[in-house]
Each structure stands twice: as structure tokens, then as C-alpha cells.
mmCIF file of C-alpha atoms in Angstrom:
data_model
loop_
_atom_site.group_PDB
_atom_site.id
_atom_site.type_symbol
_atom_site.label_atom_id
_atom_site.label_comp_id
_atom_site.label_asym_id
_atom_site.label_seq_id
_atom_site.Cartn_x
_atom_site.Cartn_y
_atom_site.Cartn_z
ATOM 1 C CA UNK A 1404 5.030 9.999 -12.168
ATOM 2 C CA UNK A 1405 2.498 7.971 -14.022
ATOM 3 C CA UNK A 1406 -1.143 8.817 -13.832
ATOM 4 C CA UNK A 1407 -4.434 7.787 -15.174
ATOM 5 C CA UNK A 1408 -7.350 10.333 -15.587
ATOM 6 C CA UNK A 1409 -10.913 8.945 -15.681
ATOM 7 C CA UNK A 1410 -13.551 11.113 -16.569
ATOM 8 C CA UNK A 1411 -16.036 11.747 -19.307
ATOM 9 C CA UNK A 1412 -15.578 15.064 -20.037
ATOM 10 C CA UNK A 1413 -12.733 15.345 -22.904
ATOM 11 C CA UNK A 1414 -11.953 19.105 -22.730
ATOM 12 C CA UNK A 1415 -10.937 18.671 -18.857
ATOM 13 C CA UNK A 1416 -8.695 15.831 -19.466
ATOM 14 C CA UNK A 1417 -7.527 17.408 -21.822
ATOM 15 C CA UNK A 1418 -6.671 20.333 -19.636
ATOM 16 C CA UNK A 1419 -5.463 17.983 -16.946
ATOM 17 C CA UNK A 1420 -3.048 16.877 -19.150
ATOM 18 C CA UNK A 1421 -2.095 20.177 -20.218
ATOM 19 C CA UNK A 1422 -0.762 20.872 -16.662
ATOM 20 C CA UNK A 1423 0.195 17.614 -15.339
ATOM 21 C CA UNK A 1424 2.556 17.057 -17.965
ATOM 22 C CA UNK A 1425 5.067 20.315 -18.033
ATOM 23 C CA UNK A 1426 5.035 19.438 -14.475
ATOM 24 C CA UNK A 1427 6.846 16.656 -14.839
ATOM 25 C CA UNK A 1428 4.139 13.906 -14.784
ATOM 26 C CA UNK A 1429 2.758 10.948 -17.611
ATOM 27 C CA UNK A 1430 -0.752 10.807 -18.414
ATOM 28 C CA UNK A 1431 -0.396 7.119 -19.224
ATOM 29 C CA UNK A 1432 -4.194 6.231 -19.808
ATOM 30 C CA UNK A 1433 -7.740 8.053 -20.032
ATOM 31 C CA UNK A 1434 -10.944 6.659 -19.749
ATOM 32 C CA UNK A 1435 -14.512 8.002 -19.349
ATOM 33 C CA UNK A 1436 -16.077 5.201 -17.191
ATOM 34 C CA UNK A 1437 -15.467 3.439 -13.503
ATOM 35 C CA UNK A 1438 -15.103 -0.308 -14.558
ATOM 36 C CA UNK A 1439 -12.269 0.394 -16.867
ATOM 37 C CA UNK A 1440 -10.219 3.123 -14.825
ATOM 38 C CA UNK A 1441 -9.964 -0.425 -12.210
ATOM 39 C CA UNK A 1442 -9.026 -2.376 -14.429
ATOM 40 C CA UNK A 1443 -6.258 0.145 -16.144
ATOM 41 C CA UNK A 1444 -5.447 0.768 -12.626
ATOM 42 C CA UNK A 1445 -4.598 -2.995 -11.788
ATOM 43 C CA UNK A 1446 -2.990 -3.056 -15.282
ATOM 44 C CA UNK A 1447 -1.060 -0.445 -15.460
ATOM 45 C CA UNK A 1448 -0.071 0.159 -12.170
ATOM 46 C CA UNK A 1449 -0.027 4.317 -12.079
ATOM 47 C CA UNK A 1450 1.468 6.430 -9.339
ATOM 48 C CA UNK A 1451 -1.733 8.595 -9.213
ATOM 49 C CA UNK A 1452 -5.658 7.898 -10.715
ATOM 50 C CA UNK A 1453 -7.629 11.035 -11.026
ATOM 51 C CA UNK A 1454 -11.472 10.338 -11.086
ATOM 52 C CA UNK A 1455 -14.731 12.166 -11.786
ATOM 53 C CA UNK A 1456 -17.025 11.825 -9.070
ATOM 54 C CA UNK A 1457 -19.390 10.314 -10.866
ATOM 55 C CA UNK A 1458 -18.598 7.828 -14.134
ATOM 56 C CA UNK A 1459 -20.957 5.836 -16.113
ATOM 57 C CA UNK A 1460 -20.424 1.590 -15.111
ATOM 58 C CA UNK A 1461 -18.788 2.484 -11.640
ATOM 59 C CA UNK A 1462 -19.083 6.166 -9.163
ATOM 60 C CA UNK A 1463 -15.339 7.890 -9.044
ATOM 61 C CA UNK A 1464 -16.204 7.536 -5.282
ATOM 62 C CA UNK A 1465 -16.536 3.795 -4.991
ATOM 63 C CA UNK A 1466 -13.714 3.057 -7.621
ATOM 64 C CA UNK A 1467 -11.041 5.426 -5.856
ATOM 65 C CA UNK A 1468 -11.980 3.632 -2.221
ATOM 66 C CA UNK A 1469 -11.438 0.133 -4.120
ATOM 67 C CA UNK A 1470 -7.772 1.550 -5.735
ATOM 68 C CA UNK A 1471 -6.976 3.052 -2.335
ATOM 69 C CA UNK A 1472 -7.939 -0.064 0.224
ATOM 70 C CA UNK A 1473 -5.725 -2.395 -2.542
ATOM 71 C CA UNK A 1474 -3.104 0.264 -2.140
ATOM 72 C CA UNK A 1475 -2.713 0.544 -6.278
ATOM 73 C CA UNK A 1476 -2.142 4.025 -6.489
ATOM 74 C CA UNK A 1477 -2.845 7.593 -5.184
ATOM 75 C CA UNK A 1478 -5.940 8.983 -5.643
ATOM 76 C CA UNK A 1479 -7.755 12.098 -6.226
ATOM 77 C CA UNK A 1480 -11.516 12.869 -7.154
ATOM 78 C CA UNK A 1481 -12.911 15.694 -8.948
ATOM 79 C CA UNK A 1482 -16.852 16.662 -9.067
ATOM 80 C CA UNK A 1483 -18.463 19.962 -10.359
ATOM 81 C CA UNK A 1484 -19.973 22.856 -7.498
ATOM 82 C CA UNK A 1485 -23.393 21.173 -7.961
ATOM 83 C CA UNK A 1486 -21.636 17.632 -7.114
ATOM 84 C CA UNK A 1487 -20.254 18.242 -4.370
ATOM 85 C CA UNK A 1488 -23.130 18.566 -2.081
ATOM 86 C CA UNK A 1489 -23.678 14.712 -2.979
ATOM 87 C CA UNK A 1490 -20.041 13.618 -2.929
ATOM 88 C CA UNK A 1491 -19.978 14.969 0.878
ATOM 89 C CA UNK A 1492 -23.345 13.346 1.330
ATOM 90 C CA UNK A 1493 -21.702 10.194 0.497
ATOM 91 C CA UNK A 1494 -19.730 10.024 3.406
ATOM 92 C CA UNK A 1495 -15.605 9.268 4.341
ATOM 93 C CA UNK A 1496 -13.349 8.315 2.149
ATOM 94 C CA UNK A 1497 -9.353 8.515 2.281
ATOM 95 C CA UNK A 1498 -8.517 11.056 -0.905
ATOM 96 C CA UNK A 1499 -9.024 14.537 -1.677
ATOM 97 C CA UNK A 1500 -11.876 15.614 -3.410
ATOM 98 C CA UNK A 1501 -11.313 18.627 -5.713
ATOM 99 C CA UNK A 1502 -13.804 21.354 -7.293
ATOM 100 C CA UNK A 1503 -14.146 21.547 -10.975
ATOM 101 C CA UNK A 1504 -12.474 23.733 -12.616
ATOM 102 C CA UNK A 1505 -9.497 23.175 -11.333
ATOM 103 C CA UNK A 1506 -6.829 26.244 -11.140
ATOM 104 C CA UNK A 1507 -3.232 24.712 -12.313
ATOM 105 C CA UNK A 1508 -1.387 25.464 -9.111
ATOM 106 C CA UNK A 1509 -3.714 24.190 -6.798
ATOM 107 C CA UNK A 1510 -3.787 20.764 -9.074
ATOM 108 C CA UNK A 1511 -0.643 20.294 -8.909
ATOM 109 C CA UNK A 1512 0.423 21.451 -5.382
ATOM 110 C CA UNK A 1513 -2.681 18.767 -4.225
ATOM 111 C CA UNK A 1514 -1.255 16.298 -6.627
ATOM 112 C CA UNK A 1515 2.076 16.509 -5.526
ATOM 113 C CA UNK A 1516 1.198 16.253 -1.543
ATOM 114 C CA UNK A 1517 -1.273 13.371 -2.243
ATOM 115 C CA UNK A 1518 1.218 11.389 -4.037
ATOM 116 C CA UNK A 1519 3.938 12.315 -1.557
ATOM 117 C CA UNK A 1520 1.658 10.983 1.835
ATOM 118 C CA UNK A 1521 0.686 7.755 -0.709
ATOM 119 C CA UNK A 1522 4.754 6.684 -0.934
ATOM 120 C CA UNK A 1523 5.042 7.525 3.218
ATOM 121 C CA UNK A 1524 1.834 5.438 3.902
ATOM 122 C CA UNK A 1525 3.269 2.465 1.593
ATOM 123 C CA UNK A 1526 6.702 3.538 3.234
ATOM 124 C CA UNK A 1527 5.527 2.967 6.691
ATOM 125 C CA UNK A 1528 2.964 0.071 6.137
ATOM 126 C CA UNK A 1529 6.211 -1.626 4.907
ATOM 127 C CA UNK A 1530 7.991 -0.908 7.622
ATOM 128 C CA UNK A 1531 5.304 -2.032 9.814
ATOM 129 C CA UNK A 1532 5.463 -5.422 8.503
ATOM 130 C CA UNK A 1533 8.919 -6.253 8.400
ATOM 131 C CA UNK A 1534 8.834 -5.215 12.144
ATOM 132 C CA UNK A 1535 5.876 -7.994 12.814
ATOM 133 C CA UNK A 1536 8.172 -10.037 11.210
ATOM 134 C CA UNK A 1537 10.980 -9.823 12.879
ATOM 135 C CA UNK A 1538 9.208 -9.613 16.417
ATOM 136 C CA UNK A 1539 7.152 -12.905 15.353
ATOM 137 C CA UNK A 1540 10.861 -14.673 14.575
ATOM 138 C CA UNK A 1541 12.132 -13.068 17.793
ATOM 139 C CA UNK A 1542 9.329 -14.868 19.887
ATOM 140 C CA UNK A 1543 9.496 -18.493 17.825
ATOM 141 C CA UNK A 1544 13.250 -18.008 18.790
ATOM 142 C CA UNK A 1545 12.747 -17.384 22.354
ATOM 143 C CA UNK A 1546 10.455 -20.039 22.557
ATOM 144 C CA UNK A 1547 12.798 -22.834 20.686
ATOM 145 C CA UNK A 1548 15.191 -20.782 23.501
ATOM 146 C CA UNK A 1549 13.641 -21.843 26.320
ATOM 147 C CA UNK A 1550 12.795 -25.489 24.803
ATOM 148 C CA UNK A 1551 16.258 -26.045 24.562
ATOM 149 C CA UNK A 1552 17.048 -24.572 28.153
ATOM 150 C CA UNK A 1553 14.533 -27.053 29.815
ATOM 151 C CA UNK A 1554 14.987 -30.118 27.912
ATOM 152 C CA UNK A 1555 18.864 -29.565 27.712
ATOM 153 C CA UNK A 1556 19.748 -28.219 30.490
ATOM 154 C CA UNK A 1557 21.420 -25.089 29.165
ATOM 155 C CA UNK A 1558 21.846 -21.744 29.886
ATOM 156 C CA UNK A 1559 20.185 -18.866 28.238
ATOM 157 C CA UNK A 1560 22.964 -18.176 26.689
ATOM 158 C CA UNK A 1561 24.366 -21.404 25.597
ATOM 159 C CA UNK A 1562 20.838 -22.587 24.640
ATOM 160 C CA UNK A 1563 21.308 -19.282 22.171
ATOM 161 C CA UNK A 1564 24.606 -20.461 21.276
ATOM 162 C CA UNK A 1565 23.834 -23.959 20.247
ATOM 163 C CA UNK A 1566 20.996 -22.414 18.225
ATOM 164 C CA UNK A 1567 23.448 -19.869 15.966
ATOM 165 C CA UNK A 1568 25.620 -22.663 15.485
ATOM 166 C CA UNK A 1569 22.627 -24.895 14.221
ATOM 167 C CA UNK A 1570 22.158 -21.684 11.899
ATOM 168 C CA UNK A 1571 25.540 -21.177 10.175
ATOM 169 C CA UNK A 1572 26.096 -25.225 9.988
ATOM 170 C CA UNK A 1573 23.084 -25.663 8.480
ATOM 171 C CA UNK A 1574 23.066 -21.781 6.400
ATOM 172 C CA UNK A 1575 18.850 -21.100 7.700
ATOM 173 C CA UNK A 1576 17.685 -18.413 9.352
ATOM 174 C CA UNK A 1577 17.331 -18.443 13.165
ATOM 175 C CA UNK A 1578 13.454 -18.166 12.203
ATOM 176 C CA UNK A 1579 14.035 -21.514 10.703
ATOM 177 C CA UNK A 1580 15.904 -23.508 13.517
ATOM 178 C CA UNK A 1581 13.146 -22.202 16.155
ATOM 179 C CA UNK A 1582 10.808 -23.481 14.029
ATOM 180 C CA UNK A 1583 12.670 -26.956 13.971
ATOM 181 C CA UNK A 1584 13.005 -27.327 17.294
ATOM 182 C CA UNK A 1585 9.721 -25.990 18.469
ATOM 183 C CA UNK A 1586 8.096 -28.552 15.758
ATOM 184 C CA UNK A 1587 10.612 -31.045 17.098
ATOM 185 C CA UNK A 1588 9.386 -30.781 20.596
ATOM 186 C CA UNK A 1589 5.834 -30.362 19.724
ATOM 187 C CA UNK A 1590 6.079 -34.085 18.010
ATOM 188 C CA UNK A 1591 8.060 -35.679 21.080
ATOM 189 C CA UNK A 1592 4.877 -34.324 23.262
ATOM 190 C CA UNK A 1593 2.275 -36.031 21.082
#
């Protein structure tokens, strides 16, 4: 697990580090502003950015919703007692925010579940479009299907036929031959 810490207070990364890394995880960058924890982020490609609430060039608040609509990494923010009255005040946002200081346990227990949901959400969002996919090739197919069936003559299941063979002889994807013929027909029509 790679992560990037960005805040401006040395001693806490430094005692971030301290029990992030026995646990198993790489502090692979620090910074102590907002600008540059993006652009290590886009860089360096971490599992996990930790960010103070507020950082000098760019808020922890607005940098972590940028990292987490691009999906670059996990991300967890971190604001003293007296900041968190204006971190609430700032309204949603999609990662935890944690109270400084930060017991070890609880950072890593939050750390682990955070970048845990992160891999399901990529996970499913994945998922999600190679479904769209394969429903949007189902429908061009059905479509080139029923081109076939009305300007052919065939039967469902021969108009289905003719297209697999199309496939293998020609080695494209059924995607590909609905395409064809749908263009095909499209072009006869104009």
C-alpha cells in the first residue's frame, strides 16, 4: 500500500509514518501544500492520500474531492478539534474526515476500511462498464439480427447463424459484424 501524506505540520507526518509503516504500508511522498499533493497524486499514483484540511496553495477538502471524482486514490482528511466545525460547515464530500491527534488503531483500522471500499468501488464501477458494454454489443447485434431477418429472409436463428459464421471467417467480434451490417444497411437506405 502506497500512500502520500500532505500536510504542513512535520511532527504529525512524521507520526503518521511512524504507524502506517509497521503496518504494512509506504509513505511514498510528503508534502505540506494542496497544488503539489495533486500533482504527486497524478504522478505517483498512491493507493491512499492523507490530507490536512486545510493546506497553503489548495484546501485538503477541495484537493481530496478532485483525487476522489478522478478516482486516483483513496482518501482521507485530517483537521484539528477547532477545524472541524469549518470542515463540516463546508458541506459533503465522499472521504472520512479524521480528528487530530490521531490514536494509532483508529488510523489504521479507518485506513484500512477506506482503502478496502476504494478497490470495491473501482471493483464494481469496472464491472459496471464492461456490462454496458456488452449489453450495447448485444443490442447492435440484435439489430444487425433483425436487418438480416427482413432483408434476407431468415430466421432468427439462421440470421444469428450467418452472423457467427461472418465472425470466425472473418476472426471480429460479433460487435464488429453488427456494426457492418447495420452501417451496410444504413448506406443502402441513403
Amino acid at each position: 500500500m502506497r500512500v502520500l501524506i500532505a500536510d504542513k505540520d512535520v511532527s504529525f507526518v512524521k507520526t503518521i509514518k511512524q504507524y502506517l509503516v509497521p503496518a504494512g504500508y509506504e509513505v511514498i511522498a510528503e508534502t505540506a501544500d494542496g497544488i503539489t499533493a495533486l500533482k504527486l497524486t497524478r504522478t505517483m499514483q498512491p493507493d491512499l492520500v492523507i490530507l490536512e484540511a486545510f493546506l497553503p496553495g489548495m484546501d485538503g477538502i477541495e484537493v481530496g474531492k478532485i483525487i476522489e471524482e478522478s478516482r486516483l486514490a483513496a482518501v482521507i482528511v485530517v483537521a484539528t478539534y477547532s477545524e472541524l466545525d469549518v470542515v463540516m460547515a463546508k458541506g459533503d464530500w465522499p472521504f472520512p474526515v479524521l480528528p487530530k491527534p490521531i490514536e494509532p488503531a483508529a488510523l489504521i483500522s479507518v485506513v484500512d476500511y477506506v482503502v478496502n471500499s476504494y478497490r470495491k468501488l473501482i471493483s464494481l464501477e469496472k464491472e459496471v462498464r464492461s456490462l454496458q458494454n456488452a449489453l450495447a454489443a448485444r443490442k447492435l447485434v440484435e439489430k444487425a439480427k433483425g436487418i438480416l431477418m427482413k432483408t434476407q429472409g431468415l430466421s432468427e436463428e439462421m440470421a444469428f447463424r450467418k452472423m457467427q459464421q461472418l465472425s470466425m471467417k472473418k476472426r471480429l467480434s460479433m460487435k464488429k459484424i453488427a456494426e457492418a451490417i447495420i452501417l451496410a444497411h444504413e448506406s443502402t437506405k441513403a
